[in-house]
């Protein structure tokens, strides 16, 4: 449990699967000849003599994930010092051994689900979970690297790529030697294709290449241009090809993707949990890619449920388990309440394909986490209570038939008030910034038509900007919006025929006006508390995170008034602009303060120059908070990391946001994802605004 968790508050850890009560019953061993799989670092689980509590069930899964270091079967493999100039840490060198053994196609006994048998004078292999028989040992040449955030997974992969350059080159020559099965076969490439959620992570990877390898020894290419077919030779002439999930999905939808016409030497999914929903375009696109080796990089292979892991298994094409039905039968169903606490299948399976180590191996001090409880001024409390009463009445109307999206918007209005105070006018209430933020936390902030990630609502357009359409609330990018306008349709998905507004907002949203005149505005108490905290440590580099750009703009105004220099990163900046900001912030003469939206900066970046993290609001998804802290708490950090979380006392931040993660999915489905859900049961809605 996190140190910052308030006492008596329920915390739903996204890295732990919550399985409701179990009734264990004895069953025969799943292993041939009763032989269990060997796990080197996992202590024996105590036998259960009664019903398994939800906490015990969660502990089982947490225990499994943290027992996958394979310390006794892996050895340190040195890198080629003519290619890689950095010395890898011990856990990175053992990861190279894990990668090599999985990619060999003949892993050792501890890393395979197959057992060799002999019957009637013939040898065969039998799958220890499904009992399927095969004349060959069918292996997926890849797996999951699930090390904690900040343990250097990217450097590990770069070292593995450098180590296999000669093998990759041989693989890429099979086309020239006429070894293809048919003229229609995908053309082999020596390249490792690395897919990431955003272009900013490509910059991060390239920075790693330049920092850890000698010039031109490991070549790379960005596959992001508009005329991507002209780049075709580059896809065969470089060791690494970078692209985003969105780029790959967009091209695949248009039927014009060269990525699908290539048989890659290796495909790596960075932040692989992004494909955990197998119904998304991102998953469908990467699943169709042809490759010799497949790898998933993620600190959370199981975020909310075991189906998350099932999507990764589908991508990896694990024989006999890569279909949802068979994965459910052999991995998910055994953990159901009516089957007892049968986690052994899960442990056996993960023990063969997954490697995971925690940050404990770095011997870094645990981050110090403070929760700053901010009291309202009397004027703020009066204003908040007025809004609270208004939205509470609106929730009661919502249960009687008003759209659930309005209910969700009401909750966000209260959350925004905690950050921005009474400065918001009636016009500002109609802005969709808060709804986009919510979708970012659910990882659904992408165009409903083309799957492009959207990080900013901006009617003026720009990279990764978009808007909500009315009345359907579909989120679309600027490109698809132009298509809507040309077709004289409000939405290309639901075929509404009214012209799209500048910002789509439910027409039944409550109208909120401020009783405080604009010219008497004072900065909110939360932001003034932040300012005091920053001023107390003027020489310390810090990062201020918020879900909302408008909050960061307000923080920027406050810092300017106090003559404090800062940089800011948000979704509407281009890749070049973000890179320039990060370079400036990391420089010796750069500002000590970096403002960053969670949707664009909480994932994948290495910002060990900072030692203080300020989170301006609690998150529905606590994994976002962990990601934000991991920007500083990682390899290379030499200072004590301190994280401060701001929560306004006596508000929805304190009473609901901290312990409503389970309800967030229902609200999202009602408000944005499934547009035909217009109601929520009162038992789910009413408690949010008691």
XYZ file of C-alpha atoms in Angstrom, residues 87-344:
258
model
C 28.201 -0.643 -18.450
C 24.935 -2.464 -17.793
C 23.816 -3.210 -14.257
C 23.577 -6.794 -13.087
C 19.814 -7.078 -13.532
C 20.103 -5.753 -17.091
C 22.746 -8.347 -17.964
C 20.596 -11.192 -16.621
C 17.713 -9.781 -18.669
C 19.905 -10.237 -21.756
C 20.191 -13.920 -20.853
C 16.405 -14.182 -20.460
C 15.895 -12.558 -23.868
C 18.483 -14.807 -25.507
C 16.970 -17.974 -24.042
C 13.416 -17.048 -25.008
C 14.477 -16.036 -28.533
C 16.439 -19.251 -29.052
C 13.254 -21.284 -29.511
C 14.648 -23.931 -27.125
C 14.484 -22.380 -23.655
C 15.523 -24.368 -20.580
C 13.038 -26.465 -18.647
C 12.197 -23.594 -16.277
C 11.184 -21.322 -19.176
C 8.958 -23.666 -21.189
C 5.452 -25.087 -20.838
C 6.428 -28.254 -22.713
C 7.634 -31.604 -21.389
C 9.219 -34.243 -23.588
C 7.473 -37.642 -23.389
C 7.909 -41.024 -24.975
C 5.150 -43.495 -25.827
C 5.117 -46.489 -28.170
C 8.701 -45.877 -29.140
C 7.988 -42.310 -30.292
C 8.956 -39.036 -28.661
C 6.524 -36.152 -28.398
C 5.983 -32.990 -26.381
C 3.056 -32.319 -24.042
C 1.832 -28.932 -22.836
C 1.708 -28.984 -19.029
C -1.352 -26.708 -18.807
C -3.542 -27.664 -21.769
C -2.249 -31.276 -22.099
C -1.992 -30.739 -25.868
C 0.512 -32.980 -27.653
C 2.874 -31.985 -30.443
C 5.755 -33.654 -32.290
C 7.680 -30.384 -31.864
C 8.346 -28.025 -28.964
C 6.276 -25.041 -30.102
C 7.653 -21.868 -28.570
C 6.898 -18.186 -28.926
C 10.232 -16.468 -29.481
C 9.687 -13.607 -27.072
C 8.037 -12.678 -23.824
C 7.336 -9.942 -21.289
C 9.903 -7.726 -19.567
C 7.869 -6.435 -16.617
C 10.554 -4.708 -14.565
C 9.400 -1.803 -12.430
C 9.363 1.643 -13.971
C 12.808 3.206 -13.865
C 14.908 0.022 -14.063
C 16.257 0.673 -17.557
C 14.179 -1.625 -19.754
C 14.989 0.467 -22.834
C 18.759 0.103 -22.360
C 18.273 -3.644 -21.900
C 16.452 -3.875 -25.234
C 19.072 -1.710 -26.972
C 21.798 -4.019 -25.675
C 19.842 -7.055 -26.908
C 19.488 -5.442 -30.340
C 23.214 -4.683 -30.493
C 24.031 -8.236 -29.428
C 21.919 -9.752 -32.222
C 22.904 -7.492 -35.139
C 24.652 -10.288 -37.047
C 21.744 -12.699 -36.578
C 19.333 -9.963 -37.688
C 21.424 -9.314 -40.804
C 21.275 -13.006 -41.733
C 17.508 -12.970 -41.207
C 17.181 -9.965 -43.524
C 19.010 -11.721 -46.384
C 16.523 -14.607 -46.722
C 14.564 -12.638 -49.342
C 17.616 -12.135 -51.511
C 18.448 -15.844 -51.250
C 14.998 -16.821 -52.483
C 13.967 -18.444 -49.229
C 10.520 -16.892 -49.045
C 7.557 -19.261 -49.034
C 5.778 -17.396 -51.836
C 5.923 -14.099 -53.745
C 3.184 -12.782 -51.431
C 5.167 -13.497 -48.266
C 6.141 -10.483 -46.146
C 9.635 -9.301 -46.989
C 12.086 -9.911 -44.113
C 13.870 -6.964 -42.564
C 16.806 -6.989 -40.182
C 15.159 -4.197 -38.205
C 13.623 -4.253 -34.765
C 10.327 -2.352 -34.911
C 9.649 -0.470 -31.664
C 6.134 0.900 -31.143
C 5.457 3.531 -28.477
C 2.359 5.459 -27.337
C 3.654 8.934 -28.271
C 6.380 10.666 -30.240
C 7.901 12.060 -27.061
C 8.881 8.506 -26.117
C 10.622 8.102 -29.474
C 12.746 11.108 -28.515
C 13.496 9.356 -25.243
C 14.609 6.167 -27.023
C 16.829 8.110 -29.420
C 18.403 9.909 -26.478
C 19.162 6.483 -24.973
C 20.762 5.295 -28.229
C 23.018 8.350 -28.394
C 23.930 8.089 -24.719
C 24.727 4.374 -24.602
C 25.974 3.331 -28.080
C 28.793 4.545 -30.284
C 27.856 6.776 -33.250
C 26.422 4.916 -36.261
C 26.889 1.509 -34.618
C 23.149 1.076 -34.053
C 21.178 2.895 -36.747
C 17.573 4.032 -36.463
C 14.747 5.693 -38.383
C 11.494 7.406 -37.383
C 8.515 6.127 -39.357
C 6.231 9.128 -38.861
C 6.284 11.157 -42.077
C 3.274 11.902 -44.243
C 4.731 10.213 -47.338
C 5.638 6.970 -45.623
C 5.915 4.856 -48.785
C 8.931 6.912 -49.837
C 10.533 5.735 -46.592
C 10.306 2.072 -47.590
C 14.079 1.583 -48.144
C 14.722 2.971 -44.658
C 12.680 0.131 -43.152
C 15.260 -2.357 -44.455
C 18.453 -0.328 -44.053
C 18.304 0.457 -40.324
C 18.654 -1.597 -37.169
C 15.719 0.051 -35.379
C 12.493 1.539 -36.732
C 10.445 3.717 -34.388
C 6.761 4.445 -34.820
C 3.719 5.072 -32.644
C 0.748 2.815 -32.076
C -1.442 5.524 -33.592
C 0.656 5.862 -36.761
C 0.573 2.113 -37.315
C -3.184 1.934 -36.656
C -3.980 4.884 -38.938
C -2.028 3.406 -41.839
C -3.522 -0.036 -41.307
C -7.030 1.434 -41.426
C -6.249 3.086 -44.736
C -4.928 -0.201 -46.080
C -1.643 1.473 -46.949
C 0.720 0.372 -44.213
C 4.145 -0.896 -45.312
C 4.635 -2.184 -41.756
C 2.276 -5.093 -42.404
C 4.156 -6.085 -45.578
C 7.396 -6.718 -43.718
C 8.513 -9.700 -41.666
C 10.415 -7.937 -38.894
C 13.313 -9.517 -37.087
C 11.845 -8.280 -33.820
C 8.831 -6.246 -32.691
C 8.903 -4.514 -29.303
C 5.876 -2.862 -27.697
C 6.928 -0.149 -25.253
C 4.279 0.488 -22.572
C 2.625 -2.692 -23.847
C -0.300 -2.375 -21.431
C -1.658 0.156 -23.931
C -2.942 -2.780 -26.024
C -4.634 -4.574 -23.113
C -8.072 -4.072 -24.703
C -8.095 -6.509 -27.627
C -11.020 -4.659 -29.233
C -8.995 -1.522 -29.971
C -7.385 -0.605 -33.285
C -4.014 -0.474 -31.553
C -4.248 -4.107 -30.515
C -5.587 -5.285 -33.869
C -2.776 -3.512 -35.706
C 0.139 -4.869 -33.679
C -1.380 -8.357 -33.542
C -1.305 -8.544 -37.347
C 2.377 -7.647 -37.624
C 4.667 -10.420 -38.873
C 7.868 -10.904 -36.905
C 10.443 -13.455 -35.788
C 10.543 -12.233 -32.151
C 7.886 -10.451 -30.074
C 8.436 -8.556 -26.834
C 6.233 -6.595 -24.442
C 7.735 -3.960 -22.125
C 5.443 -2.951 -19.278
C 5.715 -2.432 -15.553
C 2.093 -3.535 -15.186
C 1.244 -6.640 -17.239
C -1.870 -6.980 -15.074
C -3.472 -3.613 -14.358
C -7.076 -4.340 -13.440
C -7.924 -7.891 -14.513
C -6.376 -11.016 -15.975
C -7.825 -10.236 -19.412
C -5.178 -7.471 -19.576
C -2.535 -10.183 -19.601
C -4.553 -12.174 -22.140
C -4.171 -9.415 -24.734
C -0.390 -9.479 -24.352
C -0.449 -13.260 -24.728
C -2.436 -12.888 -27.958
C 0.165 -10.505 -29.339
C 3.001 -12.816 -28.272
C 1.207 -15.734 -29.941
C 1.890 -18.182 -27.132
C 0.921 -21.595 -28.592
C -2.387 -23.012 -27.322
C -3.002 -20.027 -25.031
C -3.156 -17.141 -27.515
C -6.907 -17.337 -28.071
C -9.189 -15.606 -25.541
C -11.268 -18.751 -24.984
C -8.302 -20.997 -24.210
C -6.623 -18.335 -22.074
C -9.805 -18.004 -20.069
C -10.157 -21.768 -19.677
C -6.635 -22.448 -18.471
C -5.572 -19.193 -16.781
C -8.582 -17.076 -15.767
C -11.243 -19.650 -14.866
C -9.058 -21.532 -12.349
C -8.932 -18.341 -10.247
C -12.723 -17.926 -10.100
C -14.472 -18.237 -6.702
C -16.170 -21.542 -7.513
C -12.838 -23.160 -8.387
C -10.943 -22.231 -5.256
C -7.673 -20.341 -4.993
C -6.010 -21.967 -7.986
C -3.290 -19.493 -8.904
C -0.802 -22.205 -9.800
